[in-house]
CSV table of C-alpha atoms (C1' of nucleotides) in Angstrom, one decimal:
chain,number,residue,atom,x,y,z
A,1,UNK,CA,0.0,0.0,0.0
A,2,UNK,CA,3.3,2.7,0.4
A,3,UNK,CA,1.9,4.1,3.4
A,4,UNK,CA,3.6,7.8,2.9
A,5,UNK,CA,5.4,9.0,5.9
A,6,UNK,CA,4.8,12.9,5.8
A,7,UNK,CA,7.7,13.9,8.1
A,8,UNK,CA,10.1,11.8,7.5
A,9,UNK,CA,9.5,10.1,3.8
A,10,UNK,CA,11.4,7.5,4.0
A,11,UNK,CA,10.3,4.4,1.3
A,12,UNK,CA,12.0,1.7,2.1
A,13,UNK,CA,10.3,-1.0,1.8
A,14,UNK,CA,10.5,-4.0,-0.4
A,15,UNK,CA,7.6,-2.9,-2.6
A,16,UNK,CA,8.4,-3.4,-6.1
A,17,UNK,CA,5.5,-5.1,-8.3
A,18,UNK,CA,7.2,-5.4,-11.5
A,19,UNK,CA,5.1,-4.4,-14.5
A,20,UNK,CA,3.8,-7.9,-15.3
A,21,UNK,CA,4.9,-10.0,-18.5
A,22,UNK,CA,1.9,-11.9,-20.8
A,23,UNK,CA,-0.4,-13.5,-18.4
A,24,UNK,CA,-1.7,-17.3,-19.3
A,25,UNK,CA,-5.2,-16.4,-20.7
A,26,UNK,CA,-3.0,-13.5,-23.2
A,27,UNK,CA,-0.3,-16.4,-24.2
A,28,UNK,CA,-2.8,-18.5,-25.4
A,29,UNK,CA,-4.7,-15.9,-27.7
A,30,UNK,CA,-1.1,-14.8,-29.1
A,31,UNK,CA,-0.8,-18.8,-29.9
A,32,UNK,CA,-3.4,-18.7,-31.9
A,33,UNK,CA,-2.7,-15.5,-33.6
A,34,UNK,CA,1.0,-16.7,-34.4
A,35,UNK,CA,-1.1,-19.7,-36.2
A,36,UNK,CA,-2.7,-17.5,-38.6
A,37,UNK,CA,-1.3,-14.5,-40.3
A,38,UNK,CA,-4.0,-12.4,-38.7
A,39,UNK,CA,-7.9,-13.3,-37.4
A,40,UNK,CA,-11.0,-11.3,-36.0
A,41,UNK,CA,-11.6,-11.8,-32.8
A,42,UNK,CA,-14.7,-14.1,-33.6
A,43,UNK,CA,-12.5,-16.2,-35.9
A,44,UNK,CA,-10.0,-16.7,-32.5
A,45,UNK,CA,-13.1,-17.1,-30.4
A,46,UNK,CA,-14.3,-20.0,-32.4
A,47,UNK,CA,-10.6,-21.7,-32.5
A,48,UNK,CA,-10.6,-20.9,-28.8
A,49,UNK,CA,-13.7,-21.6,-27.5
A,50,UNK,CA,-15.6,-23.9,-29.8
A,51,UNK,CA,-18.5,-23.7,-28.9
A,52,UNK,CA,-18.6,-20.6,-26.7
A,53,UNK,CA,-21.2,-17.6,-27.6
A,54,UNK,CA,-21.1,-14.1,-27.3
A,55,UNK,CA,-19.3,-13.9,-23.9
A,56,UNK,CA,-16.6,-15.8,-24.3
A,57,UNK,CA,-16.2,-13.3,-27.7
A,58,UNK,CA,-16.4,-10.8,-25.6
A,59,UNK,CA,-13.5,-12.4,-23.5
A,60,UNK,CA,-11.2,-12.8,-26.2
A,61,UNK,CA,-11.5,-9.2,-27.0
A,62,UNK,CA,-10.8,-8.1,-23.9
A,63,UNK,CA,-7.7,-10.5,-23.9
A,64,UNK,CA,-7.0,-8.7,-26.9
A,65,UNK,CA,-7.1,-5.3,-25.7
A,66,UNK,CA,-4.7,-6.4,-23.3
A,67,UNK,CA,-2.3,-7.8,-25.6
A,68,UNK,CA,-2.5,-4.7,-27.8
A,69,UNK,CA,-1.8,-2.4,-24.7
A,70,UNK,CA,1.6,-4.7,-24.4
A,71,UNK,CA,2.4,-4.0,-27.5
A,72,UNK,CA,2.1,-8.2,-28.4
A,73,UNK,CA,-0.3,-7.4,-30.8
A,74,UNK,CA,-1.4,-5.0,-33.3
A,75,UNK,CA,-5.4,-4.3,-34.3
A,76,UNK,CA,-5.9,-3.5,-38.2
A,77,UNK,CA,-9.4,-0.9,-37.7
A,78,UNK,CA,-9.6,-0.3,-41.5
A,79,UNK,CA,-10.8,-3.9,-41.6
A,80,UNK,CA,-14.4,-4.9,-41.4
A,81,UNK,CA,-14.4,-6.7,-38.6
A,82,UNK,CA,-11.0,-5.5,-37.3
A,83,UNK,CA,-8.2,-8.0,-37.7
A,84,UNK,CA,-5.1,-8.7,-35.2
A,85,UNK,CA,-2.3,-9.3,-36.0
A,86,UNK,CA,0.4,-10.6,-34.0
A,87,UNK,CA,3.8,-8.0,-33.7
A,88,UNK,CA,6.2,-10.2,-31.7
A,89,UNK,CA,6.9,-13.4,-32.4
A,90,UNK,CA,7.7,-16.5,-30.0
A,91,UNK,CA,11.4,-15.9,-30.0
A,92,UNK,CA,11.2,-12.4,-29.3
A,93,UNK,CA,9.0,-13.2,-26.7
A,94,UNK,CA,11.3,-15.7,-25.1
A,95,UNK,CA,13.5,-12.7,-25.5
A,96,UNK,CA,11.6,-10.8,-23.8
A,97,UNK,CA,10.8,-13.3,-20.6
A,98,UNK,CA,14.6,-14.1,-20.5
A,99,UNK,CA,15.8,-10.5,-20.3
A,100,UNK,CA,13.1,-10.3,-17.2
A,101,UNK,CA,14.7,-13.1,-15.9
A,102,UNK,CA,18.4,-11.5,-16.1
A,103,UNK,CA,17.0,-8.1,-15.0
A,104,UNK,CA,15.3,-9.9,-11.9
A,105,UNK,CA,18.1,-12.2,-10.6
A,106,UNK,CA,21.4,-11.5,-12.9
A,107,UNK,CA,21.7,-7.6,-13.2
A,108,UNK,CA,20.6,-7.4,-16.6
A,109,UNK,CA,23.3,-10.1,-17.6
A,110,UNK,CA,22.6,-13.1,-19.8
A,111,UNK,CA,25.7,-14.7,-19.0
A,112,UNK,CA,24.6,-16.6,-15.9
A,113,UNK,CA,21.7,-17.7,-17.8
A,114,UNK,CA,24.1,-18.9,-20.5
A,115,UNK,CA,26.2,-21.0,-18.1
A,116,UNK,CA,23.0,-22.3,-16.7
A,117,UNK,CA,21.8,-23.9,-19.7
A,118,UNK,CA,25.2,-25.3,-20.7
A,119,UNK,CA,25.5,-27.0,-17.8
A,120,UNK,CA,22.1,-28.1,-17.3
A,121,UNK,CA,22.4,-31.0,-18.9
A,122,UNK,CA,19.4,-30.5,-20.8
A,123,UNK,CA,21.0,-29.3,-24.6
A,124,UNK,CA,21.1,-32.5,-26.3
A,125,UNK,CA,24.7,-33.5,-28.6
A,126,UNK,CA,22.9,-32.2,-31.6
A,127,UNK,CA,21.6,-29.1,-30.3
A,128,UNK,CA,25.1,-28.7,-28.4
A,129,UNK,CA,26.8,-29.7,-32.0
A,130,UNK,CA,24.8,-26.9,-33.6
A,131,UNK,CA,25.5,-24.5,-30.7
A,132,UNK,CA,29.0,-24.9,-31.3
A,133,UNK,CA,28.9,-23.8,-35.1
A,134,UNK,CA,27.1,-21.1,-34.1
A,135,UNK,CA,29.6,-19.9,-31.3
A,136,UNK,CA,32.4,-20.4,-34.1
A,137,UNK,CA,30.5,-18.2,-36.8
A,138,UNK,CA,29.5,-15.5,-33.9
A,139,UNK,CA,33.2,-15.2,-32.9
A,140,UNK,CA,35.2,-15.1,-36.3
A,141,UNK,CA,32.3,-12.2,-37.5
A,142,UNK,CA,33.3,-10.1,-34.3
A,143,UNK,CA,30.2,-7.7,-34.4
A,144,UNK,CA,27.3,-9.3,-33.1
A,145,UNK,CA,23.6,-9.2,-35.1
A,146,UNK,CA,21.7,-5.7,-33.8
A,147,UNK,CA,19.7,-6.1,-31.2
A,148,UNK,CA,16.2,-7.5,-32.0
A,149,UNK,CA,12.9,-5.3,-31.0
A,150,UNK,CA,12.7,-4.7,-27.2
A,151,UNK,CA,9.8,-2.8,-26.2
B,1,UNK,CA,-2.5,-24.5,-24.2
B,2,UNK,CA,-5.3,-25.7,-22.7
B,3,UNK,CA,-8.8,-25.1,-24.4
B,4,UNK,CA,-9.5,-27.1,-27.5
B,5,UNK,CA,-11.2,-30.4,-26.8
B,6,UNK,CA,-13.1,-32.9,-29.1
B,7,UNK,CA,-15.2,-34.4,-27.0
B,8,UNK,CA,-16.5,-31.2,-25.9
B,9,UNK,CA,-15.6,-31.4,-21.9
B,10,UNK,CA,-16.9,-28.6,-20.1
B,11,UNK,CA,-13.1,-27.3,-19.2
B,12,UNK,CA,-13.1,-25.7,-22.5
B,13,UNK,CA,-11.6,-22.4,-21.1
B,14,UNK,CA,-8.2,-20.7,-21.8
B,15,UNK,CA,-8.2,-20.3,-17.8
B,16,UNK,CA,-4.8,-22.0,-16.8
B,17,UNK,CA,-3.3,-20.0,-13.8
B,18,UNK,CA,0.4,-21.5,-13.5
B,19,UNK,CA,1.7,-21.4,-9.6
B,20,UNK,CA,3.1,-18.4,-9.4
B,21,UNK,CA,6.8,-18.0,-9.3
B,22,UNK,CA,8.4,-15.8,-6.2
B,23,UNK,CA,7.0,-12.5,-5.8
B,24,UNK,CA,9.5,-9.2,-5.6
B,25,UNK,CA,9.1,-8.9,-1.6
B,26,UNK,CA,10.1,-12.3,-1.2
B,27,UNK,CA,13.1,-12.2,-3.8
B,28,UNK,CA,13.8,-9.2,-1.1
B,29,UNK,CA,14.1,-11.0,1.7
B,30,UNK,CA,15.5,-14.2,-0.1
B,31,UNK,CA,18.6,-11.7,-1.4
B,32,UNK,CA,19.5,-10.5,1.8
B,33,UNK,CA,19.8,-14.2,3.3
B,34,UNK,CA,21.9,-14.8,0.4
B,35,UNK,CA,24.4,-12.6,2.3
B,36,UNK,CA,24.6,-14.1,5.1
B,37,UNK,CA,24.3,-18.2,5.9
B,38,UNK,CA,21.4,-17.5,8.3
B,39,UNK,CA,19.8,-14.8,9.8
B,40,UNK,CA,16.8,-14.5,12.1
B,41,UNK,CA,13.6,-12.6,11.0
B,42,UNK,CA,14.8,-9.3,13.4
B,43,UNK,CA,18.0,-9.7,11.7
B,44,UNK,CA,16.4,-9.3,8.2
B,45,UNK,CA,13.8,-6.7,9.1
B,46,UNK,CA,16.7,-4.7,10.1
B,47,UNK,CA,18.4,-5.0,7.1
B,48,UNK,CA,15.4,-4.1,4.7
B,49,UNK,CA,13.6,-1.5,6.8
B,50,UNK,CA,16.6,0.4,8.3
B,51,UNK,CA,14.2,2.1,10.9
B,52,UNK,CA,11.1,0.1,10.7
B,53,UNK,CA,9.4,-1.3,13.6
B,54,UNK,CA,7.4,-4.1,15.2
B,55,UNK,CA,4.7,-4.4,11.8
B,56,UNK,CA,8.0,-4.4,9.4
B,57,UNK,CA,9.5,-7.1,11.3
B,58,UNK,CA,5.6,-9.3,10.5
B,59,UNK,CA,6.1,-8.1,7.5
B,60,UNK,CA,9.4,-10.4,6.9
B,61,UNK,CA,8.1,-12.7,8.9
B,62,UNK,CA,5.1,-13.7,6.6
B,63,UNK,CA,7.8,-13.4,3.6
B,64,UNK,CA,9.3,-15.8,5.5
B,65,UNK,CA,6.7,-17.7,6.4
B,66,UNK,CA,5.5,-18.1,1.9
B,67,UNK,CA,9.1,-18.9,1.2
B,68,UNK,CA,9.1,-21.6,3.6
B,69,UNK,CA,6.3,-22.9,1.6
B,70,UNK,CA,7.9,-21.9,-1.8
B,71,UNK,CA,11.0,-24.1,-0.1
B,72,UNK,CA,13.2,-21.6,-0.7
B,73,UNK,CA,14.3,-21.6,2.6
B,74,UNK,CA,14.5,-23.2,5.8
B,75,UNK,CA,14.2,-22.5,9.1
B,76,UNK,CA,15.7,-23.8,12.6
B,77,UNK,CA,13.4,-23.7,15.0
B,78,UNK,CA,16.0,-24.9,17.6
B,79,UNK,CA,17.7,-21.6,17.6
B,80,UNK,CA,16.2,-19.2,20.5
B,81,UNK,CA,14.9,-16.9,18.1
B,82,UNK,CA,14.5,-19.3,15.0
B,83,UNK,CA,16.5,-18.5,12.1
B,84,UNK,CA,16.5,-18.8,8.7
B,85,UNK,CA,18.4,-20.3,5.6
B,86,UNK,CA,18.3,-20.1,1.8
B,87,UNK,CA,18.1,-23.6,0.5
B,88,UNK,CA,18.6,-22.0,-3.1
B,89,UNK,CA,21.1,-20.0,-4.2
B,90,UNK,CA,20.6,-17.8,-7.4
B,91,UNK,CA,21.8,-20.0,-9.9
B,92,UNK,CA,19.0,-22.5,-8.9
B,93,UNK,CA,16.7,-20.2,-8.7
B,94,UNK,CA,17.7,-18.8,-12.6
B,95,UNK,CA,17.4,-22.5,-13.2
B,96,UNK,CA,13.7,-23.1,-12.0
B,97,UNK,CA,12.8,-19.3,-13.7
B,98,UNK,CA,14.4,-20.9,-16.8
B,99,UNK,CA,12.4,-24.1,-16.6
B,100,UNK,CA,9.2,-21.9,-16.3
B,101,UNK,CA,9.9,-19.7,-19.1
B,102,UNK,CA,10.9,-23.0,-21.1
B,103,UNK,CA,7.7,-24.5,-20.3
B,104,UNK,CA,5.4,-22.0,-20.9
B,105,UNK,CA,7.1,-20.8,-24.6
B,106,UNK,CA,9.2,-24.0,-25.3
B,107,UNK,CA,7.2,-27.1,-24.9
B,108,UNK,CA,9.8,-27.7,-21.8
B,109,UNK,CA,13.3,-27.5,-24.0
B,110,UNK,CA,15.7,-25.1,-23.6
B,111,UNK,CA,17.7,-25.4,-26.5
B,112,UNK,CA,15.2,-22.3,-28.0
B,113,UNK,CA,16.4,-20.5,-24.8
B,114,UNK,CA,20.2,-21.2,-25.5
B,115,UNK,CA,19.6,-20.0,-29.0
B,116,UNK,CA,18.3,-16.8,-28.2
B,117,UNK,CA,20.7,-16.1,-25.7
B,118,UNK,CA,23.7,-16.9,-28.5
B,119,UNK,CA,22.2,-14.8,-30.6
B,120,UNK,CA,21.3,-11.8,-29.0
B,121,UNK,CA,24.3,-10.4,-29.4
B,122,UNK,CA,24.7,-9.4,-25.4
B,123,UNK,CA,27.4,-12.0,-24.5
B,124,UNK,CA,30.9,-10.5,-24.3
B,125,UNK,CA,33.6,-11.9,-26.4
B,126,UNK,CA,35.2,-13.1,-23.3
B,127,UNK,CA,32.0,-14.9,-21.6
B,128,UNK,CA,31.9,-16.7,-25.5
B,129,UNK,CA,35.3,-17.9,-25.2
B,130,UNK,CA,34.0,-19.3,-22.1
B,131,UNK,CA,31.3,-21.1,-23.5
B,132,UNK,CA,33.2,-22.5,-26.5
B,133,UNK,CA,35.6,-24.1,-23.9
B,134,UNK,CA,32.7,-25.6,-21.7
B,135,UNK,CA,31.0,-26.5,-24.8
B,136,UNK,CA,34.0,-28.5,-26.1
B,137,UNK,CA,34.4,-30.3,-22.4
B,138,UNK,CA,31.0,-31.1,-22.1
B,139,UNK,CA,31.2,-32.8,-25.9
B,140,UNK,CA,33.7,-35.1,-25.5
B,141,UNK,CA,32.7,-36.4,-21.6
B,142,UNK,CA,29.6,-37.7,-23.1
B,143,UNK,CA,27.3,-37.8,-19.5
B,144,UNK,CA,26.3,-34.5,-19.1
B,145,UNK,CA,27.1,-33.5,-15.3
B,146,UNK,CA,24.1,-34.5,-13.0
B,147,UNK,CA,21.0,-32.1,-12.6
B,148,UNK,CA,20.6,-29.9,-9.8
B,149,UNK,CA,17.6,-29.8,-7.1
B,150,UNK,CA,14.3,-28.9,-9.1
B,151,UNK,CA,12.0,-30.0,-6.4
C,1,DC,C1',-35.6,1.6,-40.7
C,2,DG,C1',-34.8,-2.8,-38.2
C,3,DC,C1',-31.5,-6.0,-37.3
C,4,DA,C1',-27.2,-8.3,-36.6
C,5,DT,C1',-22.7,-7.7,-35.7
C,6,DT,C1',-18.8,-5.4,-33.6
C,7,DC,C1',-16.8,-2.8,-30.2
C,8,DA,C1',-16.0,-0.2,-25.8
C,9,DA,C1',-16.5,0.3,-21.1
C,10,DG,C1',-16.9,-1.5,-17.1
C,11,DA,C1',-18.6,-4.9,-13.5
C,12,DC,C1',-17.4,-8.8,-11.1
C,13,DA,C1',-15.5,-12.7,-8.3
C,14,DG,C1',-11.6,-14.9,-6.9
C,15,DA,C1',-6.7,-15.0,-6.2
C,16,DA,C1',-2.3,-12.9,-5.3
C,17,DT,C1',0.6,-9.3,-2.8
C,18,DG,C1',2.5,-6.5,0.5
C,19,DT,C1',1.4,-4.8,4.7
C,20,DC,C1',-0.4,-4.6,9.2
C,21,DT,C1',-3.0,-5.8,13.9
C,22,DA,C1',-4.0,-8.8,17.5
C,23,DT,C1',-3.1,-12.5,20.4
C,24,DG,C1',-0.8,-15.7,22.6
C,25,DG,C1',3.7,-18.0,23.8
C,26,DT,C1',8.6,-17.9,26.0
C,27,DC,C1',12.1,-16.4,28.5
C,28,DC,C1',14.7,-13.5,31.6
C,29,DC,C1',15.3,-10.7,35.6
C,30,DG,C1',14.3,-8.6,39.6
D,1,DC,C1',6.1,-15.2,41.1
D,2,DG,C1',5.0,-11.1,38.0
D,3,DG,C1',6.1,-8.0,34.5
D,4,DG,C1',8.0,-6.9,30.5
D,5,DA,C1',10.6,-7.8,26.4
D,6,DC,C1',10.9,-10.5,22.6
D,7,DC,C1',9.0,-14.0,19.3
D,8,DA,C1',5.6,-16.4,16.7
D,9,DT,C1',1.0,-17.4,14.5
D,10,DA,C1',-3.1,-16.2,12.7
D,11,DG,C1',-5.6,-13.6,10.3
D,12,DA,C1',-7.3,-9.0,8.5
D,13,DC,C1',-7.0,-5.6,5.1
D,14,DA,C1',-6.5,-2.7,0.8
D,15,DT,C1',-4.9,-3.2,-3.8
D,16,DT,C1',-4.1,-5.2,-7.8
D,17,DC,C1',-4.3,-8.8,-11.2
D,18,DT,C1',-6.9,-12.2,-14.0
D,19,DG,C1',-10.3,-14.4,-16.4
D,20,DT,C1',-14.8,-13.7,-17.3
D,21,DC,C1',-19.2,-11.7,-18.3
D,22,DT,C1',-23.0,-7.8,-19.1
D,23,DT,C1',-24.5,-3.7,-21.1
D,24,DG,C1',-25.2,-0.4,-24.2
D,25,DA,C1',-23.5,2.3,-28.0
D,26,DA,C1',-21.6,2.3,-32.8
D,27,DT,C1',-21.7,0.5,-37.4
D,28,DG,C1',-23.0,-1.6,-41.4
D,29,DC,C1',-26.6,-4.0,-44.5
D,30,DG,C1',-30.6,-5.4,-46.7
DNA sequence: CGCATTCAAGACAGAATGTCTATGGTCCCG
DNA sequence: CGGGACCATAGACATTCTGTCTTGAATGCG
């Protein structure tokens, strides 16, 4: 609640609710709308909810608003219905969740996240074999690709 | 995803609420026993409210209390006033974030992950060099190195 | 115009979050 | 032993978040 000292002002405390990333009900809207180059909100309804009526319409738009206002996806109003369309994709969006993973616990650093997964255990000899060739090609270039969206 | 059913169950909603990972307060608290190998609820309070007072120190205390639960930590109730110790340290806890972000977006892998990371262009030259090494190692042992915790 | 569809706004219940109050237990010291 | 300091447990509380739904206005069409 920030209860506000007048005198003394101090804010302290732990508080910190970070903004929120893409909430289940959202993910699985943008799923649908990565399956399809863009849909009205009926049309993701109906692969949604099969055999839901107007409400659960009504629902998906809402979902839908939400996305838009995270910038996930982007509403086409010169249609007739509006389409969506989705504007990230689900690498980008694993980019996204990762860097709120290093901003949370590494200071912004994917590094430790790197070393994590290397040592996990869980990159199999082909994926590792492919990683490799990939680290060899990144290094002889020198510049790294641009940075991809963000925000 | 969840909806989507042929034989038309009644469970046809998106509705899919996952756990809940730990919250910013508790990360809070779990950081500042990361400092120390235990610490007693006063001894935290202290730390995170430099001049709060009795309702501060419930404050940790319930932290306390839903990271027990989270097993994140552990307490001694032996000790005369209990204390309190992390039972994961950050890499585990990048580890079980990672495991969430791979199930939600990856279908559970985290070679999508490792790929991203790679190619986002934010690894040094000399945290690459790293990785090229421990990349090589791991190839020719064979057995990856065992897994950590996870539950 | 009448109607169907689409859209916007908001209501709503239930859960999560960070915080706090109240109450009762323990222990020490005079 | 009694009082007080400290500690612990339970629960209350205000907000916010999430998934859902209702309502009523806007829009287009025959």
């Amino acid at each position: 609640m920030v209860p506000i000292d007048i005198l003394s002002f101090t804010r302290t405390r732990p508080v910190a609710r970070t903004p929120k990333e893409i909430t289940d009900a959202e993910l699985t809207v943008l799923e649908a709308l990565w399956e399809r180059p863009r849909a009205t909100v009926r049309e993701l309804a109906e692969a949604l909810y099969p055999d839901g009526g107007a409400s659960q319409t009504a629902t998906v738009q809402k979902l839908c608003e939400r996305l838009e206002a995270k910038r996930c996806v982007a509403r086409d109003k010169r249609e007739r219905p509006a389409t969506y369309r989705a504007t990230i994709d689900r690498a980008a969006l694993i980019g996204r969740h990762l860097r709120g993973v290093a901003d949370r616990l590494c200071a912004g650093s994917f590094t430790p996240l790197l070393t994590h997964l290397v040592e996990s255990g869980e990159i199999s000899d082909a994926d590792l074999q492919r990683l490799r060739e990939r680290v060899a090609n990144l290094d002889e270039g020198g510049a790294p690709p641009p940075r991809e969206e963000r925000e």
